[in-house]
PDB file of C-alpha atoms (C1' of nucleotides) in Angstrom:
ATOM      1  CA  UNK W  62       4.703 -10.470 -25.148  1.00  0.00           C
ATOM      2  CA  UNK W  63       4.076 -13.087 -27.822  1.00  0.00           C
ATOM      3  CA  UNK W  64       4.403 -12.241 -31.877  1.00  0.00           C
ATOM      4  CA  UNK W  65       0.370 -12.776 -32.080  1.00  0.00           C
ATOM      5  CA  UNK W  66       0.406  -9.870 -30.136  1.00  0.00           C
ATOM      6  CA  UNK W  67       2.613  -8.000 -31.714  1.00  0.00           C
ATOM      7  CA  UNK W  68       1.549  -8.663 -34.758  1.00  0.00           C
ATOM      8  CA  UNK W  69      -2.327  -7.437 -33.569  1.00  0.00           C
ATOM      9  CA  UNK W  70      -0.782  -4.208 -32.690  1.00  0.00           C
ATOM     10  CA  UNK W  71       0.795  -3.491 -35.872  1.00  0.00           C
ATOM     11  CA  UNK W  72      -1.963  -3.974 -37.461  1.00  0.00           C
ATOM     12  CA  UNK W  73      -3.477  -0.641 -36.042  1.00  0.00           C
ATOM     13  CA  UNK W  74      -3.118   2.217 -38.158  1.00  0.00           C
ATOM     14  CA  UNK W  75      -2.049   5.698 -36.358  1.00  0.00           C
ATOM     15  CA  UNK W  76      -4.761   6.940 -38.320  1.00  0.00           C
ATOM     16  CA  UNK W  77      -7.272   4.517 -36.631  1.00  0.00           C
ATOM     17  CA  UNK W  78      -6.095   5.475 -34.033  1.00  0.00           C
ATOM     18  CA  UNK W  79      -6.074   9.471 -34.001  1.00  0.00           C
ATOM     19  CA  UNK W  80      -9.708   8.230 -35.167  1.00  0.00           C
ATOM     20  CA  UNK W  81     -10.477   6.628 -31.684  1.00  0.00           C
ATOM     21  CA  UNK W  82      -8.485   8.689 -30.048  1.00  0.00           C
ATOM     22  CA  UNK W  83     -10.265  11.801 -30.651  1.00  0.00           C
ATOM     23  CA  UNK W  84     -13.713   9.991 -29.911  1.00  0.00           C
ATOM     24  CA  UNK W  85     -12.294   8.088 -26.494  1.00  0.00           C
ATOM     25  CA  UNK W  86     -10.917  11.531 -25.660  1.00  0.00           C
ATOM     26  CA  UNK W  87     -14.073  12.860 -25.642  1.00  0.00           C
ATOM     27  CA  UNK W  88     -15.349  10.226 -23.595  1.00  0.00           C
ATOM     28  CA  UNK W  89     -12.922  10.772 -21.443  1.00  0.00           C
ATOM     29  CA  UNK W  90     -13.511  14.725 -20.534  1.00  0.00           C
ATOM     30  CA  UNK W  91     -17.246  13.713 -20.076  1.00  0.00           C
ATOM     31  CA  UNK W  92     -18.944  14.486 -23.253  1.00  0.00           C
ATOM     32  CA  UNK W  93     -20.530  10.542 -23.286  1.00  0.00           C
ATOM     33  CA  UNK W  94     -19.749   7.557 -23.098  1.00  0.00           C
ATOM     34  CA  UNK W  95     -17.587   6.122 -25.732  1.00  0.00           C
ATOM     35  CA  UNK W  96     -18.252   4.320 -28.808  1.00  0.00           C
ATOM     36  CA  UNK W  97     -19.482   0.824 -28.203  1.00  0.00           C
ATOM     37  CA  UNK W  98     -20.228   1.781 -24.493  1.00  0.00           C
ATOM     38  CA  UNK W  99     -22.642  -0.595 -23.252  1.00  0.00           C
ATOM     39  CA  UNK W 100     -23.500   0.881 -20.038  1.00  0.00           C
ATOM     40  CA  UNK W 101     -22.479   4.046 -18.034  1.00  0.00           C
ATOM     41  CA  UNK W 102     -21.069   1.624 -14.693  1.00  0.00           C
ATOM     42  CA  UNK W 103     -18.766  -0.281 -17.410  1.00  0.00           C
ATOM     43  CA  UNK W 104     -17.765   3.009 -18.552  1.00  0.00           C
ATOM     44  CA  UNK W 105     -17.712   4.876 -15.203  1.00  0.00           C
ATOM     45  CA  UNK W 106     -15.211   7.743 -15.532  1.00  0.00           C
ATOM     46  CA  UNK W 107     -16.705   8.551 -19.044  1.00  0.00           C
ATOM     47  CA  UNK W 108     -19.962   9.486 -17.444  1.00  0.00           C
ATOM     48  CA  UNK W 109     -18.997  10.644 -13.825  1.00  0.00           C
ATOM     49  CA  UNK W 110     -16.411  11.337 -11.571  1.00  0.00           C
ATOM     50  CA  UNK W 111     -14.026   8.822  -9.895  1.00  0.00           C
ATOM     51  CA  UNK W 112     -16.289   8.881  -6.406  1.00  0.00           C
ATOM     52  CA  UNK W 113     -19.097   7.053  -8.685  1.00  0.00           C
ATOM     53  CA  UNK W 114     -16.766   4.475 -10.532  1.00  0.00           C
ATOM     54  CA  UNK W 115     -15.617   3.742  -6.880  1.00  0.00           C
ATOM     55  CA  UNK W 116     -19.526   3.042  -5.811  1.00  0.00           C
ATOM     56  CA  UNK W 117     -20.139   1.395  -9.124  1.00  0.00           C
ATOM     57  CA  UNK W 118     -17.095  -0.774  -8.932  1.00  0.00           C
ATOM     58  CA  UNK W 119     -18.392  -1.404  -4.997  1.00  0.00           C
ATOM     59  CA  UNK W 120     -22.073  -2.255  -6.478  1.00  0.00           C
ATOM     60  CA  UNK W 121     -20.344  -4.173  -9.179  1.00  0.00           C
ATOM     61  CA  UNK W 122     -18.352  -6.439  -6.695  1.00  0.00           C
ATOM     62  CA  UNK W 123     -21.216  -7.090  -5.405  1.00  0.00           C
ATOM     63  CA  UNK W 124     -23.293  -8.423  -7.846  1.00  0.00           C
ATOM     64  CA  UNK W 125     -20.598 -10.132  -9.577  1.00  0.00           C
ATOM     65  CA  UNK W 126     -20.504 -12.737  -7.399  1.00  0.00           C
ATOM     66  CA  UNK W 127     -23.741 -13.637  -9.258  1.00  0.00           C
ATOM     67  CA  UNK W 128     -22.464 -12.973 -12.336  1.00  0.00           C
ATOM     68  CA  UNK W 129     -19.698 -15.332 -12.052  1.00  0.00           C
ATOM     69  CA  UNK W 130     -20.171 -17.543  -9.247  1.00  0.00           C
ATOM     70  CA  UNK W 131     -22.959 -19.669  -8.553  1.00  0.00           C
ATOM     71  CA  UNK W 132     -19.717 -21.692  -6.838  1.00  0.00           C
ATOM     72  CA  UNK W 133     -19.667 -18.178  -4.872  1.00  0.00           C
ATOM     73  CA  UNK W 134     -20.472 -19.867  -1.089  1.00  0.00           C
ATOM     74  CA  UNK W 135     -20.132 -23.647  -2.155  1.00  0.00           C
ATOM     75  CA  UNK W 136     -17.513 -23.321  -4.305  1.00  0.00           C
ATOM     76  CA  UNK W 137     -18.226 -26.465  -6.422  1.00  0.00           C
ATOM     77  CA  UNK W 138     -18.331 -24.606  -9.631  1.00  0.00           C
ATOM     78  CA  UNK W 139     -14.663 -24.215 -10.004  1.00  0.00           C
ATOM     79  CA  UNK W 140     -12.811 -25.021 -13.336  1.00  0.00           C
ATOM     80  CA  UNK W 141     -12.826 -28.534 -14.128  1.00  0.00           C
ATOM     81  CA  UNK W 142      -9.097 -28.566 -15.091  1.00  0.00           C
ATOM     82  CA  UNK W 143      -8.472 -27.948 -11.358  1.00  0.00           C
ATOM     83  CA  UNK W 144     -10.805 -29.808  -9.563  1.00  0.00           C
ATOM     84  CA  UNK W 145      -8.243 -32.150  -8.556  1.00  0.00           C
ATOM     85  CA  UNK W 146      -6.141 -29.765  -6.587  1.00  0.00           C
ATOM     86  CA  UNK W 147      -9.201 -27.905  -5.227  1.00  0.00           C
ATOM     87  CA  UNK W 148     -10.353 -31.411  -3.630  1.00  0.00           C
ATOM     88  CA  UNK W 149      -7.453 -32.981  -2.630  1.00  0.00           C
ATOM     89  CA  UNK W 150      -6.095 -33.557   0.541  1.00  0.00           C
ATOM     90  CA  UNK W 151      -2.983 -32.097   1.716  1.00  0.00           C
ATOM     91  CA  UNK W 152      -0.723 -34.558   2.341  1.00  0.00           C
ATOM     92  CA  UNK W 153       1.657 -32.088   4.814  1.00  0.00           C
ATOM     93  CA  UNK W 154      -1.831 -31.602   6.747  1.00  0.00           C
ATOM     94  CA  UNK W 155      -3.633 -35.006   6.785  1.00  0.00           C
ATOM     95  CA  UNK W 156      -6.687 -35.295   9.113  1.00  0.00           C
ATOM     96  CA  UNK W 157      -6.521 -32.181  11.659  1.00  0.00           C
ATOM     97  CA  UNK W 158      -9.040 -32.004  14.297  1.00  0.00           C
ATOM     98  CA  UNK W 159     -11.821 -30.657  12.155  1.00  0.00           C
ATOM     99  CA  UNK W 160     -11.510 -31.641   9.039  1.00  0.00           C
ATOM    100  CA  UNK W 161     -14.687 -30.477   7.641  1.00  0.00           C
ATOM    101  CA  UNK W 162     -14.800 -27.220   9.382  1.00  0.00           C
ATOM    102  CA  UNK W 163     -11.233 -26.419   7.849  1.00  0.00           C
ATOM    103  CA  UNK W 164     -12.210 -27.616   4.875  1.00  0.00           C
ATOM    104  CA  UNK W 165     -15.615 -25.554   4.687  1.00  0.00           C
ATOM    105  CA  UNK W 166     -13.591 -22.741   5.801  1.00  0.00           C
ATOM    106  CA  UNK W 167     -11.084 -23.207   2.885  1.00  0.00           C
ATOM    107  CA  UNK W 168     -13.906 -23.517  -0.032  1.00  0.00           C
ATOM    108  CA  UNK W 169     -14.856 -20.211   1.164  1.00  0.00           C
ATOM    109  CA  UNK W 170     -11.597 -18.701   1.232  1.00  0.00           C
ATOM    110  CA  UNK W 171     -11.044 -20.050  -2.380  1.00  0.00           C
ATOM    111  CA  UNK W 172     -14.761 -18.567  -3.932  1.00  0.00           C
ATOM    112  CA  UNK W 173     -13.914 -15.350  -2.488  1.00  0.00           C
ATOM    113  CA  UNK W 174     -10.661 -15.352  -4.189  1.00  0.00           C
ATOM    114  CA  UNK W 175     -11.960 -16.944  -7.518  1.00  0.00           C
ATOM    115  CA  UNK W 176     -14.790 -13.788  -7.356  1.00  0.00           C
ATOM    116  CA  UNK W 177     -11.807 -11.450  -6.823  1.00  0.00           C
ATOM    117  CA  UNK W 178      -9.984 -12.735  -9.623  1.00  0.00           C
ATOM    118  CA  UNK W 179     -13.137 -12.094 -11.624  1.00  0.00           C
ATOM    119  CA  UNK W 180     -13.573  -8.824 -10.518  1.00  0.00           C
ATOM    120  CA  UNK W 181     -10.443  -7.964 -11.710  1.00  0.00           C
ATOM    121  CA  UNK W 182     -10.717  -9.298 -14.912  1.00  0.00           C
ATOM    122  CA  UNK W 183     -13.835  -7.616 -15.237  1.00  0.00           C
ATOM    123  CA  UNK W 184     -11.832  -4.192 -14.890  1.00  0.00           C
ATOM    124  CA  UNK W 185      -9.213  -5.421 -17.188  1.00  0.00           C
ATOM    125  CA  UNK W 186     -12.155  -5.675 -19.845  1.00  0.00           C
ATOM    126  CA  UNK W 187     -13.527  -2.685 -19.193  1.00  0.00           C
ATOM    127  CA  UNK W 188     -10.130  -1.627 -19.486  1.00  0.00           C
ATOM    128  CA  UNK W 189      -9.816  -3.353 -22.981  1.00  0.00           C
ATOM    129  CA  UNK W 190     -13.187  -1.797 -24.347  1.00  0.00           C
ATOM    130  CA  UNK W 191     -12.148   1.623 -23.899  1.00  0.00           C
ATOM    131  CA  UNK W 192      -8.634   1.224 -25.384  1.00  0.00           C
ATOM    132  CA  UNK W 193      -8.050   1.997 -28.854  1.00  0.00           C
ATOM    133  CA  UNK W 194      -6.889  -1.381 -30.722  1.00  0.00           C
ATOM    134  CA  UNK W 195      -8.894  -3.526 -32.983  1.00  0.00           C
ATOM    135  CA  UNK W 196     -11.906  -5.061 -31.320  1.00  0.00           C
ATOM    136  CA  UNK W 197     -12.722  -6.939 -34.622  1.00  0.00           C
ATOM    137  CA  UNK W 198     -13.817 -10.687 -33.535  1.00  0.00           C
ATOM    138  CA  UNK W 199     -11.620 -12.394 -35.495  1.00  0.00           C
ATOM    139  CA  UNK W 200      -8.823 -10.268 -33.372  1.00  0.00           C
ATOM    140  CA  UNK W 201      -7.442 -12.102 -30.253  1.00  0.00           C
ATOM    141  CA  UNK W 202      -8.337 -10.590 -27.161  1.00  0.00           C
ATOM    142  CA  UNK W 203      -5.398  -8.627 -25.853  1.00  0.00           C
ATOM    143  CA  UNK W 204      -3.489 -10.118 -22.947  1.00  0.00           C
ATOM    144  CA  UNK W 205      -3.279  -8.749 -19.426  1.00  0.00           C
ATOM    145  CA  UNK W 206       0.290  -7.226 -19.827  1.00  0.00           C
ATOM    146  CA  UNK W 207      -0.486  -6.203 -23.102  1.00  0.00           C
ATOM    147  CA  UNK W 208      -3.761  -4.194 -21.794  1.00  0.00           C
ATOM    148  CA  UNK W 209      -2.043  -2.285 -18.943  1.00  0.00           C
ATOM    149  CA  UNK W 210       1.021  -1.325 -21.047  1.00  0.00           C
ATOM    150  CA  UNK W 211      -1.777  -0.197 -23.844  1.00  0.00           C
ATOM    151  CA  UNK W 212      -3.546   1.676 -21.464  1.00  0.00           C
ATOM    152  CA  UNK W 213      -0.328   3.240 -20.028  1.00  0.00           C
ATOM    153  CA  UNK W 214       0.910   3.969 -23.255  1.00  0.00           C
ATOM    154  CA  UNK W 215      -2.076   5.338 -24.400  1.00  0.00           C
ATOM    155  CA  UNK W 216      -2.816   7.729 -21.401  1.00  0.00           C
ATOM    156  CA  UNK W 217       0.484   8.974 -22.479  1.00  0.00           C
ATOM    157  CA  UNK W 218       0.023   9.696 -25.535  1.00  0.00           C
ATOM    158  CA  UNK W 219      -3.757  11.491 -24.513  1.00  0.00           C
ATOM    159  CA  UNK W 220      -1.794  13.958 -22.428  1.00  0.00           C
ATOM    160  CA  UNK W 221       1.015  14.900 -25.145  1.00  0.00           C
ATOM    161  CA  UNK W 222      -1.915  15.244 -27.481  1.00  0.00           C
ATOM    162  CA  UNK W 223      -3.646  18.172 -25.126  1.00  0.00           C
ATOM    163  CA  UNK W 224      -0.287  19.376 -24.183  1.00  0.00           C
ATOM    164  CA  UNK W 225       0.014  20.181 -27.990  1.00  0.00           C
ATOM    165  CA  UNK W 226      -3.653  21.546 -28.381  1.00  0.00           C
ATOM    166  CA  UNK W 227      -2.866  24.013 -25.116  1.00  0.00           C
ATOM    167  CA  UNK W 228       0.224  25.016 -27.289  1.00  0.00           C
ATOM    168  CA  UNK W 229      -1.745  25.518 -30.112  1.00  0.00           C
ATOM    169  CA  UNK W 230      -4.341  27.566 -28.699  1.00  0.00           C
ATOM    170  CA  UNK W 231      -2.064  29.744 -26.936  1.00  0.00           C
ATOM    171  CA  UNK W 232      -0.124  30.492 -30.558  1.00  0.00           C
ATOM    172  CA  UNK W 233      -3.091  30.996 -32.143  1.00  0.00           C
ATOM    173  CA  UNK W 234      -4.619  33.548 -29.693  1.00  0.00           C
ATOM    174  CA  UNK W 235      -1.239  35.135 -29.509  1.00  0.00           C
ATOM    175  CA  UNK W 236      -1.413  35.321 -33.788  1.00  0.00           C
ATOM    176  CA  UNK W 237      -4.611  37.125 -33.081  1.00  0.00           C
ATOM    177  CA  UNK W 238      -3.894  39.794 -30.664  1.00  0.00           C
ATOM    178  CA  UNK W 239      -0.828  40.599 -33.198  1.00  0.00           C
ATOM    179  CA  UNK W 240      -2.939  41.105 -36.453  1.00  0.00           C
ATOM    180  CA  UNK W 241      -5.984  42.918 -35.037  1.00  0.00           C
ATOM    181  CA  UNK W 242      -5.951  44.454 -37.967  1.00  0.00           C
ATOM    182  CA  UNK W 243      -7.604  41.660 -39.697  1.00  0.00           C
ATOM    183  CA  UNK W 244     -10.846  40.713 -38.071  1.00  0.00           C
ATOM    184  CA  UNK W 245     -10.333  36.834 -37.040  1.00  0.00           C
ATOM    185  CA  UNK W 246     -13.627  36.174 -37.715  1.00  0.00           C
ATOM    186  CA  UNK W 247     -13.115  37.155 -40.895  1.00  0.00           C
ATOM    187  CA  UNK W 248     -10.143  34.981 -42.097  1.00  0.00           C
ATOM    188  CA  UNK W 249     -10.350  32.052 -43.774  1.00  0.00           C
ATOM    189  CA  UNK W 250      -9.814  29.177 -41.210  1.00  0.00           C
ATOM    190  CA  UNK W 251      -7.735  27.367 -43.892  1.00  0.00           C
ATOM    191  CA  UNK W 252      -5.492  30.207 -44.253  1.00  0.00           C
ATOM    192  CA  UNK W 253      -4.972  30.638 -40.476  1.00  0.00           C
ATOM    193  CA  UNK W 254      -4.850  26.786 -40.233  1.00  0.00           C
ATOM    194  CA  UNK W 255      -2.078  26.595 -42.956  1.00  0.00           C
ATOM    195  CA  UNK W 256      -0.276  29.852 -41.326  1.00  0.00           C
ATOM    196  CA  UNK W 257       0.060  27.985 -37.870  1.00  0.00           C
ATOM    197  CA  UNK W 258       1.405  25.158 -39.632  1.00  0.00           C
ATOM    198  CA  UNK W 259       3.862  26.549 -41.212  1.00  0.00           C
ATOM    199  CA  UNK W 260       5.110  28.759 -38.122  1.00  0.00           C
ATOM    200  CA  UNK W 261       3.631  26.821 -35.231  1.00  0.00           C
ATOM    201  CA  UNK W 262       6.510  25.001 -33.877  1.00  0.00           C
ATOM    202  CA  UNK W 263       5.566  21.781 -32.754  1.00  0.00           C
ATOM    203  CA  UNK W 264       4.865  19.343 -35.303  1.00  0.00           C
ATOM    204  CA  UNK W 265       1.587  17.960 -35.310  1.00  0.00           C
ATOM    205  CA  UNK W 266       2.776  15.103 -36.686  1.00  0.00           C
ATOM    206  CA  UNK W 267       4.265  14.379 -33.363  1.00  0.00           C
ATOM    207  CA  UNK W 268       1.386  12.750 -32.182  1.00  0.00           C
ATOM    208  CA  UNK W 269       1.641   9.945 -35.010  1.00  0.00           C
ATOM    209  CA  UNK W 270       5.018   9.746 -33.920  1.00  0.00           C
ATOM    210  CA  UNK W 271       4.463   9.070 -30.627  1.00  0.00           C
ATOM    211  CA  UNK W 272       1.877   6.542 -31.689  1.00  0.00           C
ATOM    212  CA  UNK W 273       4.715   4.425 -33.717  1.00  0.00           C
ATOM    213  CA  UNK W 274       7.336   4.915 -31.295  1.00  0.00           C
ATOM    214  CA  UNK W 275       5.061   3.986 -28.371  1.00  0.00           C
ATOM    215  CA  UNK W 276       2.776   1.416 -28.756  1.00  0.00           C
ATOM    216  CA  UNK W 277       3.123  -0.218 -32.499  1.00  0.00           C
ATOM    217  CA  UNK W 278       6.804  -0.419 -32.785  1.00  0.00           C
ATOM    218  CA  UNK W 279       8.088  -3.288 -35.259  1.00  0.00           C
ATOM    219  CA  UNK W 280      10.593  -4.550 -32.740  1.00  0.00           C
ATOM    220  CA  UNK W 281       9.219  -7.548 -31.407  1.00  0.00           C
ATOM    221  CA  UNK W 282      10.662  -7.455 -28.028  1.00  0.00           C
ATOM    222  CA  UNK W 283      10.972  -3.503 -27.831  1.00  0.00           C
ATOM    223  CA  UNK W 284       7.206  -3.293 -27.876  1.00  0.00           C
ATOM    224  CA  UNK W 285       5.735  -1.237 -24.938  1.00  0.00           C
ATOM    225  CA  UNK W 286       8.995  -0.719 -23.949  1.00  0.00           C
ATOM    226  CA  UNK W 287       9.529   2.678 -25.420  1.00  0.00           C
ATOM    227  CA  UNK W 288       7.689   4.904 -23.670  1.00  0.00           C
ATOM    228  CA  UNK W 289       8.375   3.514 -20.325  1.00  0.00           C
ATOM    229  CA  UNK W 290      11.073   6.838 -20.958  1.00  0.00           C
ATOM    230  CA  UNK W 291      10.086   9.959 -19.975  1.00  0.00           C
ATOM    231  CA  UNK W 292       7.588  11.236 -22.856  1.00  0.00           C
TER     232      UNK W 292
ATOM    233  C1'  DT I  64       6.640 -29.696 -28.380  1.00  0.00           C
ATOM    234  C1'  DA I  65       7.994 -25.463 -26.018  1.00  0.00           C
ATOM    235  C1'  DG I  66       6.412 -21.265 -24.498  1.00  0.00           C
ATOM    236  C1'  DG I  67       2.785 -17.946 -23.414  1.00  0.00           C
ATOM    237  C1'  DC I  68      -1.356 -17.074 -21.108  1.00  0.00           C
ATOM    238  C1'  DC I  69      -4.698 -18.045 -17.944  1.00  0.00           C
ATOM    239  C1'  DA I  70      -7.643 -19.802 -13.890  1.00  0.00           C
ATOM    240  C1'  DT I  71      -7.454 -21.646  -9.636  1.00  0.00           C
ATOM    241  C1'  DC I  72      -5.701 -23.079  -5.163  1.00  0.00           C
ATOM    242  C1'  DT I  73      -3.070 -21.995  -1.263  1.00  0.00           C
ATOM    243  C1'  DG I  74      -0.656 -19.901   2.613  1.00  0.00           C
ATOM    244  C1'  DG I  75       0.972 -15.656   4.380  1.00  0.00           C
ATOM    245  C1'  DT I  76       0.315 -10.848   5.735  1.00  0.00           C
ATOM    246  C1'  DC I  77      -2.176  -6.793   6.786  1.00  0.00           C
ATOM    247  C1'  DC I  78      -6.283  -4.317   7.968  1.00  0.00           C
ATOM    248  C1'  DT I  79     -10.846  -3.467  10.084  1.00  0.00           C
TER     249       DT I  79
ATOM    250  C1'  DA D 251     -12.191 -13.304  13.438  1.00  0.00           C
ATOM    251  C1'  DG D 252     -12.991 -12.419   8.899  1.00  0.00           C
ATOM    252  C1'  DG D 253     -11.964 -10.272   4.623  1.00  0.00           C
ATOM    253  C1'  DA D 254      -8.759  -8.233   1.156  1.00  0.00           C
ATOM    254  C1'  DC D 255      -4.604  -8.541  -1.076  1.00  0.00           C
ATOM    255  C1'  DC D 256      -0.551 -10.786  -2.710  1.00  0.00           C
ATOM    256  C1'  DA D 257       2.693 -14.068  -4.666  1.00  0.00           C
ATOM    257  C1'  DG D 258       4.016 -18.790  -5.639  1.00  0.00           C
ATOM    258  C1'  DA D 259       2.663 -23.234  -7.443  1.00  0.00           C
ATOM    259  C1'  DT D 260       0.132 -26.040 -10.521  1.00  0.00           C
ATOM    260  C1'  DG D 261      -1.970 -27.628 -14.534  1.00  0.00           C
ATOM    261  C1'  DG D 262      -4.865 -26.861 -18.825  1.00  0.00           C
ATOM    262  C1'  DC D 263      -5.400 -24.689 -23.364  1.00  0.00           C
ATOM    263  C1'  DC D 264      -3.608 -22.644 -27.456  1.00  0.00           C
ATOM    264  C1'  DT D 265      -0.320 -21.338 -30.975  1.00  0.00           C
ATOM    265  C1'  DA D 266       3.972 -21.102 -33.615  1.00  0.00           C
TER     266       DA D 266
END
DNA sequence: TAGGCCATCTGGTCCT
DNA sequence: AGGACCAGATGGCCTA
């Protein structure tokens, strides 16, 4: 973890994100696809169940050997910087008995690899688009590490937030069944709002907390490292 | 210039 | 046998 990404983190505001979380969490329990969602197979579990993000992400595979690799079966197309190392001969293996078989056979080997690498970075973007952090262009894209610690962090934080709405539920029915003598319907929703507030005994400031603690800390080399403890 | 991040190649292992 | 997955090595790009 680098200070640029630090720093990017920071910058979020909790309330930003309470903001995305709420819509994302929607997403999430099907209601759509989230904000920004170009297309229900790069935001499969927001539209479906996990047996269609597995045949998307199969169908995906697929066709992103096109996507990526028109090096996919020659394997010519491969990053300039390394084209040195992907053509040179091993000197611990000089001429073997068929060279150009072997060689064929090793161009292959390396495209399928180079489309599996893809693939996974393809994931890791999808991953990154359905994330709350700032997707402004002028924002560096968050690393790998940075993305799966995010995400982890985040999921976390997603199930203390319904593990405080259950709670909150559950004291507010129980307030009801206690005053039947006041119709519900009737009271003001500020009122019963403010009442669970100042009785309801988990702080929904928590959340925020959480939020700060977890994922935005100031300490540089602390960051994602907090909630890697038991929530 | 050092360090972080990344893409790619490569050989090994496991699975179908 | 062929493909998927993995980890190590290598070298390029970018930023502080």
């Amino acid at each position: 973890m680098n200070a640029r990404e630090e720093n990017l983190l920071k910058s979020i505001s909790s309330d930003t994100l309470l903001d995305l979380t709420q819509r994302y969490g929607q997403a999430a329990l099907g209601f759509g696809p989230p904000h920004g969602a170009s297309s229900p197979a790069r935001f499969p579990l927001a539209s479906s169940a996990a047996a269609d993000f597995l045949t998307a992400q199969t169908a995906k595979s697929g066709e992103s050997g096109g996507e990526h690799t028109s090096d996919d079966d020659d394997g010519f197309e491969v990053d300039s910087r390394k084209q040195g190392s992907a053509f040179g001969e091993d000197p611990k293996h000089p001429a073997s008995k068929k060279p150009k078989e072997q060689r064929s056979l090793r161009l292959s080997i390396n495209a399928r690899e180079r489309r599996r690498m893809h693939d996974l970075n393809d994931a890791l973007d999808g991953l990154r688009a359905v994330i709350p952090y700032a997707h402004s262009p002028s924002v560096r894209k968050l690393s790998k590490i940075a993305t799966l610690l995010l995400a982890k962090n985040y999921i976390l934080m997603q199930g203390q937030a319904l593990e405080e709405m259950r709670r909150l539920v559950a004291y507010l029915n129980q307030g009801q069944t206690l005053s039947s003598a006041v119709p519900s319907a009737l009271a003001p929703f500020g009122q019963t709002a403010a009442a669970a507030a100042a009785v309801y005994p988990f702080s929904g400031t928590a959340l925020a907390a959480c939020v700060e603690k977890c994922s935005y800390s100031a300490a540089p080399s602390s960051l994602f490292k907090h909630c890697s403890d038991k929530p």
